[in-house]
CSV table of C-alpha atoms in Angstrom, one decimal:
chain,number,residue,atom,x,y,z
U,20,MET,CA,-7.6,22.6,-19.1
U,21,PRO,CA,-10.0,20.2,-17.3
U,22,PRO,CA,-8.4,17.9,-14.7
U,23,SER,CA,-7.4,14.4,-16.0
U,24,LEU,CA,-9.0,11.3,-14.7
U,25,LEU,CA,-5.9,10.7,-12.4
U,26,GLU,CA,-6.2,14.3,-11.0
U,27,GLN,CA,-9.8,13.7,-10.3
U,28,LEU,CA,-9.1,10.3,-8.6
U,29,SER,CA,-6.5,12.0,-6.5
U,30,ALA,CA,-8.5,15.0,-5.4
U,31,GLY,CA,-11.6,13.0,-4.6
U,32,ALA,CA,-9.7,10.3,-2.7
U,33,LEU,CA,-7.8,12.9,-0.7
U,34,ASP,CA,-10.9,14.9,0.1
U,35,TRP,CA,-12.6,11.8,1.4
U,36,LEU,CA,-9.6,10.8,3.5
U,37,GLY,CA,-9.3,14.2,4.9
U,38,GLY,CA,-12.9,14.2,5.9
U,39,ASN,CA,-12.6,10.9,7.7
U,40,LEU,CA,-9.5,11.4,9.8
U,41,ASP,CA,-11.4,10.8,13.0
U,42,HIS,CA,-11.8,7.1,11.8
U,43,PHE,CA,-8.0,6.8,11.4
U,44,ASP,CA,-7.5,8.0,15.0
U,45,PRO,CA,-7.7,4.9,17.2
U,46,PHE,CA,-8.5,7.1,20.2
U,47,SER,CA,-11.4,9.0,18.6
U,48,ALA,CA,-14.8,8.4,19.9
U,49,THR,CA,-16.0,7.7,16.3
U,50,THR,CA,-13.8,4.6,16.0
U,51,GLY,CA,-15.9,2.4,18.2
U,52,SER,CA,-16.0,-1.4,17.7
U,53,THR,CA,-17.2,-2.6,14.3
U,54,ALA,CA,-20.1,-5.0,14.5
U,55,GLY,CA,-19.1,-8.6,14.1
U,56,SER,CA,-15.4,-8.0,14.9
U,57,THR,CA,-13.6,-9.2,18.0
U,58,ALA,CA,-11.8,-6.7,20.3
U,59,GLY,CA,-8.4,-7.9,19.1
U,60,SER,CA,-9.2,-7.7,15.3
U,61,THR,CA,-10.8,-4.2,15.9
U,62,THR,CA,-7.8,-2.9,17.7
U,63,ARG,CA,-5.5,-4.4,15.0
U,64,GLY,CA,-7.6,-2.7,12.4
U,65,LYS,CA,-7.3,0.7,14.1
U,66,ALA,CA,-3.5,0.4,14.3
U,67,LYS,CA,-3.2,-0.8,10.7
U,68,ALA,CA,-5.3,2.1,9.4
U,69,ALA,CA,-3.2,4.6,11.2
U,70,LEU,CA,0.1,3.0,10.0
U,71,GLU,CA,-1.3,3.1,6.4
U,72,LEU,CA,-2.1,6.8,6.8
U,73,GLY,CA,1.4,7.3,7.9
U,74,LEU,CA,2.7,5.5,4.8
U,75,LEU,CA,0.6,7.7,2.5
U,76,CYS,CA,2.1,10.9,4.2
U,77,HIS,CA,5.6,9.5,4.0
U,78,ARG,CA,5.5,8.3,0.4
U,79,ALA,CA,3.2,10.9,-1.1
U,80,ALA,CA,5.5,13.7,0.1
U,81,ARG,CA,7.2,16.0,-2.5
U,82,PRO,CA,10.9,15.6,-3.4
U,83,ASP,CA,11.8,18.2,-0.7
U,84,ASP,CA,9.9,16.0,1.9
U,85,SER,CA,7.1,18.6,2.3
U,86,VAL,CA,3.6,17.4,2.6
U,87,PRO,CA,1.1,18.5,0.0
U,88,GLU,CA,-1.6,20.9,1.3
U,89,SER,CA,-4.3,18.3,0.8
U,90,LEU,CA,-2.5,16.0,3.3
U,91,GLY,CA,-2.0,18.6,6.0
U,92,GLY,CA,-4.6,17.3,8.3
U,93,ALA,CA,-3.4,13.7,7.8
U,94,ALA,CA,0.2,14.7,8.5
U,95,ALA,CA,-0.8,16.4,11.7
U,96,LEU,CA,-2.7,13.4,12.9
U,97,VAL,CA,0.2,11.1,12.1
U,98,ARG,CA,2.6,13.4,14.1
U,99,LYS,CA,0.1,13.4,17.0
U,100,LEU,CA,-0.2,9.6,17.0
U,101,TRP,CA,3.6,8.9,16.7
U,102,GLN,CA,4.2,11.0,19.9
U,103,ASP,CA,1.3,9.4,21.8
U,104,PRO,CA,2.7,6.7,24.1
U,105,ASP,CA,-0.6,4.7,23.9
U,106,PHE,CA,-0.4,4.3,20.1
U,107,PRO,CA,2.5,1.7,20.0
U,108,ARG,CA,0.9,-0.2,22.9
U,109,LEU,CA,-1.9,-1.2,20.5
U,110,PHE,CA,0.5,-3.4,18.6
U,111,ASP,CA,0.6,-5.7,21.8
U,112,VAL,CA,-2.9,-6.8,21.2
U,113,SER,CA,-1.8,-8.8,18.1
U,114,PRO,CA,1.4,-10.8,18.8
U,115,ALA,CA,1.5,-12.2,15.3
U,116,TYR,CA,1.7,-8.7,13.8
U,117,ALA,CA,3.3,-6.8,16.6
U,118,SER,CA,7.0,-6.9,15.4
U,119,THR,CA,5.9,-5.9,11.9
U,120,TYR,CA,3.9,-3.0,13.2
U,121,ARG,CA,6.7,-2.0,15.5
U,122,LEU,CA,9.2,-1.8,12.7
U,123,VAL,CA,6.8,0.1,10.2
U,124,TYR,CA,6.0,2.5,13.1
U,125,ALA,CA,9.6,3.3,13.6
U,126,ALA,CA,10.4,3.4,9.9
U,127,LEU,CA,7.5,5.9,9.2
U,128,ALA,CA,8.2,8.3,12.1
U,129,PRO,CA,7.8,11.9,11.0
U,130,ASP,CA,10.9,14.1,10.9
U,131,GLY,CA,11.7,16.1,14.0
U,132,ILE,CA,9.8,14.2,16.6
U,133,ASP,CA,11.2,12.7,19.8
U,134,ASP,CA,12.3,9.1,18.7
U,135,THR,CA,12.4,7.6,22.2
U,136,GLN,CA,9.1,5.6,21.6
U,137,CYS,CA,10.4,4.3,18.2
U,138,ARG,CA,13.7,3.2,19.7
U,139,GLU,CA,11.7,1.4,22.4
U,140,ALA,CA,9.5,-0.2,19.8
U,141,LEU,CA,12.5,-1.5,17.9
U,142,ALA,CA,13.9,-2.9,21.2
U,143,ARG,CA,10.9,-5.0,21.5
U,144,LEU,CA,11.0,-6.7,18.2
U,145,ASP,CA,10.8,-10.5,18.5
U,146,PRO,CA,14.1,-12.3,18.6
U,147,GLY,CA,15.1,-13.4,15.1
U,148,PHE,CA,12.7,-11.0,13.4
U,149,LEU,CA,15.5,-9.1,11.6
U,150,SER,CA,17.2,-12.2,10.5
U,151,PRO,CA,16.4,-14.2,7.2
U,152,GLY,CA,15.8,-17.6,8.8
U,153,GLY,CA,12.6,-19.1,7.9
U,154,LYS,CA,11.3,-16.2,5.8
U,155,SER,CA,10.4,-16.1,2.2
U,156,PRO,CA,12.4,-13.8,-0.2
U,157,TYR,CA,9.3,-11.5,-0.4
U,158,ARG,CA,9.2,-11.3,3.4
U,159,ARG,CA,12.9,-10.6,3.6
U,160,ILE,CA,12.6,-7.8,1.1
U,161,GLU,CA,9.8,-6.3,3.1
U,162,ILE,CA,11.6,-6.3,6.3
U,163,ARG,CA,14.8,-5.0,4.7
U,164,TYR,CA,13.0,-2.1,3.2
U,165,TYR,CA,11.5,-0.9,6.5
U,166,ALA,CA,14.6,-1.8,8.6
U,167,ASP,CA,16.7,0.4,6.3
U,168,MET,CA,14.2,3.2,6.5
U,169,ALA,CA,14.2,2.9,10.4
U,170,GLY,CA,18.1,2.8,10.4
U,171,VAL,CA,18.2,-0.5,12.3
U,172,ARG,CA,20.7,-3.2,11.8
U,173,HIS,CA,19.4,-6.4,10.2
U,174,GLY,CA,20.7,-9.7,8.6
U,175,MET,CA,18.7,-9.6,5.3
U,176,GLU,CA,20.6,-10.2,2.1
U,177,PRO,CA,21.2,-7.4,-0.4
U,178,TYR,CA,18.3,-6.8,-2.8
U,179,ALA,CA,20.4,-8.0,-5.8
U,180,GLU,CA,20.5,-11.5,-4.1
U,181,LEU,CA,16.9,-11.6,-3.3
U,182,LEU,CA,15.6,-10.3,-6.5
U,183,PRO,CA,15.9,-13.6,-8.6
U,184,ARG,CA,13.7,-15.4,-6.0
U,185,SER,CA,11.3,-12.6,-5.5
U,186,PRO,CA,7.7,-12.5,-6.8
U,187,LEU,CA,8.7,-10.1,-9.6
U,188,VAL,CA,10.9,-12.7,-11.2
U,189,ALA,CA,9.9,-16.1,-9.8
U,190,LEU,CA,6.1,-15.9,-10.2
U,191,ARG,CA,4.6,-17.5,-13.4
U,192,ALA,CA,1.2,-16.6,-14.7
U,193,ALA,CA,-1.5,-19.3,-15.2
U,194,ALA,CA,-2.0,-19.9,-18.9
U,195,PRO,CA,-5.5,-20.0,-20.4
U,196,THR,CA,-6.5,-23.3,-22.1
U,197,ILE,CA,-8.0,-21.4,-25.0
U,198,ALA,CA,-5.9,-18.7,-26.5
U,199,THR,CA,-8.5,-15.9,-26.8
U,200,ALA,CA,-8.8,-12.5,-25.4
U,201,ALA,CA,-12.0,-13.6,-23.5
U,202,ALA,CA,-10.2,-16.6,-22.0
U,203,LYS,CA,-7.2,-14.5,-21.0
U,204,ALA,CA,-9.5,-12.1,-19.2
U,205,THR,CA,-11.3,-14.9,-17.4
U,206,VAL,CA,-8.3,-16.9,-16.2
U,207,GLU,CA,-6.8,-15.5,-13.0
U,208,PRO,CA,-3.0,-15.0,-13.9
U,209,LEU,CA,-2.0,-14.9,-10.3
U,210,THR,CA,-3.8,-15.6,-7.1
U,211,VAL,CA,-4.8,-12.5,-5.1
U,212,PRO,CA,-2.1,-13.1,-2.5
U,213,GLN,CA,0.5,-13.6,-5.3
U,214,ALA,CA,-0.6,-10.4,-6.9
U,215,TYR,CA,-0.2,-8.5,-3.7
U,216,ALA,CA,3.2,-9.9,-3.2
U,217,LEU,CA,4.1,-8.8,-6.7
U,218,THR,CA,3.0,-5.2,-6.2
U,219,HIS,CA,4.5,-4.8,-2.7
U,220,THR,CA,7.8,-6.3,-3.8
U,221,ALA,CA,8.0,-3.7,-6.6
U,222,PHE,CA,7.2,-0.9,-4.1
U,223,TYR,CA,9.9,-1.9,-1.7
U,224,LEU,CA,12.5,-2.4,-4.4
U,225,GLY,CA,11.6,0.9,-6.1
U,226,ASP,CA,10.8,2.8,-2.9
U,227,PHE,CA,7.3,3.5,-4.3
U,228,GLY,CA,8.8,5.1,-7.5
U,229,ARG,CA,11.5,7.1,-5.9
U,230,THR,CA,14.5,4.9,-6.8
U,231,ASP,CA,15.5,2.3,-9.5
U,232,PRO,CA,14.0,-1.1,-8.6
U,233,ARG,CA,17.2,-2.7,-9.8
U,234,ILE,CA,15.5,-5.1,-12.4
U,235,ALA,CA,16.4,-5.2,-16.0
U,236,GLY,CA,16.5,-7.2,-19.2
U,237,ALA,CA,14.4,-10.4,-19.4
U,238,ASP,CA,13.4,-10.2,-15.7
U,239,LEU,CA,12.0,-6.6,-16.3
U,240,ASP,CA,10.1,-7.7,-19.4
U,241,HIS,CA,8.6,-10.6,-17.4
U,242,ALA,CA,7.6,-8.4,-14.4
U,243,ARG,CA,6.0,-5.9,-16.8
U,244,GLY,CA,4.2,-8.6,-18.7
U,245,LEU,CA,2.9,-10.2,-15.5
U,246,THR,CA,1.7,-6.8,-14.2
U,247,HIS,CA,-0.1,-6.1,-17.5
U,248,ARG,CA,-1.9,-9.4,-17.5
U,249,MET,CA,-3.0,-9.1,-13.9
U,250,LEU,CA,-4.2,-5.5,-14.6
U,251,ILE,CA,-6.4,-6.8,-17.5
U,252,HIS,CA,-7.9,-9.4,-15.2
U,253,CYS,CA,-8.5,-6.8,-12.5
U,254,VAL,CA,-10.3,-4.4,-14.9
U,255,ALA,CA,-12.4,-7.3,-16.3
U,256,HIS,CA,-13.5,-8.2,-12.7
U,257,ASP,CA,-13.5,-4.8,-11.0
U,258,LEU,CA,-10.8,-5.7,-8.6
U,259,TRP,CA,-10.2,-2.0,-7.6
U,260,ASP,CA,-7.6,-2.3,-4.9
U,261,LEU,CA,-5.3,-4.5,-6.9
U,262,ALA,CA,-5.9,-2.3,-10.0
U,263,ALA,CA,-4.6,0.7,-8.1
U,264,GLU,CA,-1.5,-1.1,-6.8
U,265,LEU,CA,-0.7,-2.6,-10.3
U,266,VAL,CA,-0.9,0.9,-11.9
U,267,LEU,CA,1.7,2.1,-9.4
U,268,THR,CA,3.7,-1.1,-10.0
U,269,GLN,CA,3.7,-0.2,-13.7
U,270,PHE,CA,5.1,3.2,-12.8
U,271,VAL,CA,7.8,1.7,-10.5
U,272,LEU,CA,8.8,-0.6,-13.3
U,273,GLY,CA,9.5,2.4,-15.5
U,274,GLU,CA,6.3,2.4,-17.6
U,275,ASP,CA,3.9,5.2,-18.3
U,276,PRO,CA,0.7,3.8,-16.9
U,277,LEU,CA,-1.6,6.0,-19.0
U,278,ARG,CA,0.2,5.0,-22.1
U,279,THR,CA,-0.3,1.3,-21.6
U,280,PRO,CA,-3.7,-0.2,-22.5
U,281,SER,CA,-3.9,-2.0,-19.2
U,282,GLY,CA,-2.9,1.1,-17.1
U,283,ALA,CA,-5.3,3.5,-18.9
U,284,ALA,CA,-8.1,0.9,-18.5
U,285,ALA,CA,-7.4,0.5,-14.8
U,286,VAL,CA,-7.5,4.3,-14.1
U,287,GLU,CA,-10.9,4.5,-16.0
U,288,CYS,CA,-12.1,1.5,-14.0
U,289,LEU,CA,-11.2,3.3,-10.7
U,290,ALA,CA,-12.8,6.5,-12.0
U,291,ARG,CA,-16.1,4.6,-12.6
U,292,ALA,CA,-15.9,3.1,-9.1
U,293,GLN,CA,-15.2,6.3,-7.3
U,294,ARG,CA,-18.3,7.8,-5.6
U,295,PRO,CA,-19.2,11.5,-5.7
U,296,ASP,CA,-17.7,11.9,-2.2
U,297,GLY,CA,-14.3,10.5,-3.4
U,298,ALA,CA,-14.4,7.1,-1.8
U,299,ILE,CA,-13.7,3.9,-3.5
U,300,PRO,CA,-16.4,1.8,-1.8
U,301,GLY,CA,-14.3,-1.5,-1.3
U,302,ARG,CA,-11.6,-3.6,-2.5
U,303,SER,CA,-13.7,-4.9,-5.4
U,304,ALA,CA,-17.2,-4.6,-6.7
U,305,GLU,CA,-18.0,-7.9,-5.0
U,306,LEU,CA,-16.6,-6.8,-1.7
U,307,LYS,CA,-17.9,-3.2,-1.7
U,308,ALA,CA,-19.9,-1.8,1.2
U,309,ALA,CA,-23.6,-2.5,1.2
U,310,PRO,CA,-26.1,0.3,1.0
U,311,ARG,CA,-27.0,2.0,4.3
U,312,VAL,CA,-24.1,0.6,6.3
U,313,THR,CA,-22.9,2.6,9.4
U,314,ALA,CA,-20.2,5.2,8.8
U,315,GLY,CA,-17.7,2.9,10.7
U,316,GLU,CA,-18.5,-0.1,8.6
U,317,PHE,CA,-18.3,1.9,5.4
U,318,PHE,CA,-14.9,3.3,6.5
U,319,ARG,CA,-13.6,-0.2,7.2
U,320,LYS,CA,-14.7,-1.3,3.7
U,321,ALA,CA,-13.5,1.7,1.8
U,322,TYR,CA,-10.5,3.3,3.5
U,323,HIS,CA,-7.7,1.0,2.2
U,324,THR,CA,-8.6,1.2,-1.5
U,325,THR,CA,-9.3,4.9,-1.3
U,326,LEU,CA,-5.9,5.4,0.4
U,327,VAL,CA,-4.1,3.2,-2.1
U,328,THR,CA,-5.8,5.1,-5.0
U,329,ALA,CA,-4.7,8.4,-3.4
U,330,LEU,CA,-1.1,7.1,-3.0
U,331,MET,CA,-1.0,5.9,-6.6
U,332,ALA,CA,-2.4,9.1,-8.1
U,333,SER,CA,-0.2,11.2,-5.9
U,334,ILE,CA,3.0,9.4,-7.1
U,335,VAL,CA,2.1,8.8,-10.7
U,336,PRO,CA,2.4,12.4,-12.0
U,337,SER,CA,-0.5,13.1,-14.3
U,338,ALA,CA,1.2,16.2,-15.7
U,339,ARG,CA,4.0,14.0,-17.1
U,340,TRP,CA,1.5,12.1,-19.2
U,341,ALA,CA,-0.3,15.2,-20.4
U,342,SER,CA,3.0,16.4,-21.8
C-alpha cells in the first residue's frame, strides 16, 4: 500500500529536520547571525528553535516514551544541549522571554540527565511568574502545563476553572456579512494571534493528544466549529503553519482530521506546499522564503512550520484513518 499523504508529510518533514540539525544547535558554526537581525533576536531565535526541537522529541515519542528512529539524531542533540551549561545562559539575552524559556527548558528535560541545571533554571524564574496575577486565562493554562510537567509548585487554578474563560470557549468567530461559502472563506474567523491561542490551549489541555482535554457538550461543539471555520480560512489563504496546528487541534478535540472536510483539505494543502526535500518553506505562501536565500535564512523561514507539520503528522496516526 502506498504511503498516505500524512505519512509522506511526516517522512519528508522529519528527513529535512534531521538534515538540518546543525541549524538547531546554537553553538554550531553554521548558525551564524541572520542578516537583518539584531544580536539579541538572533540569540533568542537560536534558543527558541532548540526548545521547539525538544518539544518535538518529547511529544512525538511513542507511548513507551521511546523516540522514533527518524528522531534519533534530534533526540541526541537535545540531550547534548540540555547538559550544556551554556545553553540555559542564552535565555538571559531576552529578559521578556527568559522565565518562559527556563520553565519550558526544565519541563522538556530528557529522562536520565543530571537535573542540576534545570533546577537552577527554575530557581531563576522571575518573582510572581508562577502566580496567576495579571495573566490571561490562556497564559495561566500555558504556565500550568509546563510547570506541572517540570514538577514545580505554582499558583495557577485548575484547568476546570480556567476552561470557561479560555480561547477554546470564550473566543467567537467573526461573521461574514454575506452568508455564502465564498464570503465565509474570505472573512477571517479569528485573528492570527487568536487562532494560535486557540490551538495552543487545546495542546496544553489535551497534552498534544495524549489526554482528555476536559471539554464537552456545547463547549466542545463550539471549539470544534471554530477550529473547522479557521481551517477552511487557512486552506483558502495557504496559511500553512496554522493549518498544521489546527489539524492537530481537531485530533486533540476528539475528531478524525482526515474524515472532516476541513482537516482533509488542510493535509492536502500542506502536501502541496511541501518541497521535494521535505521542507514547508514558510508559515504561509505570503511569508515563504524567497528563491536563492542563504541556507540560514531559509532555515529561519521554514523550520517552525516544518517542525509543526512533523509534530502533527507524528501524533495524528495515519494508520487509524486507513482502517
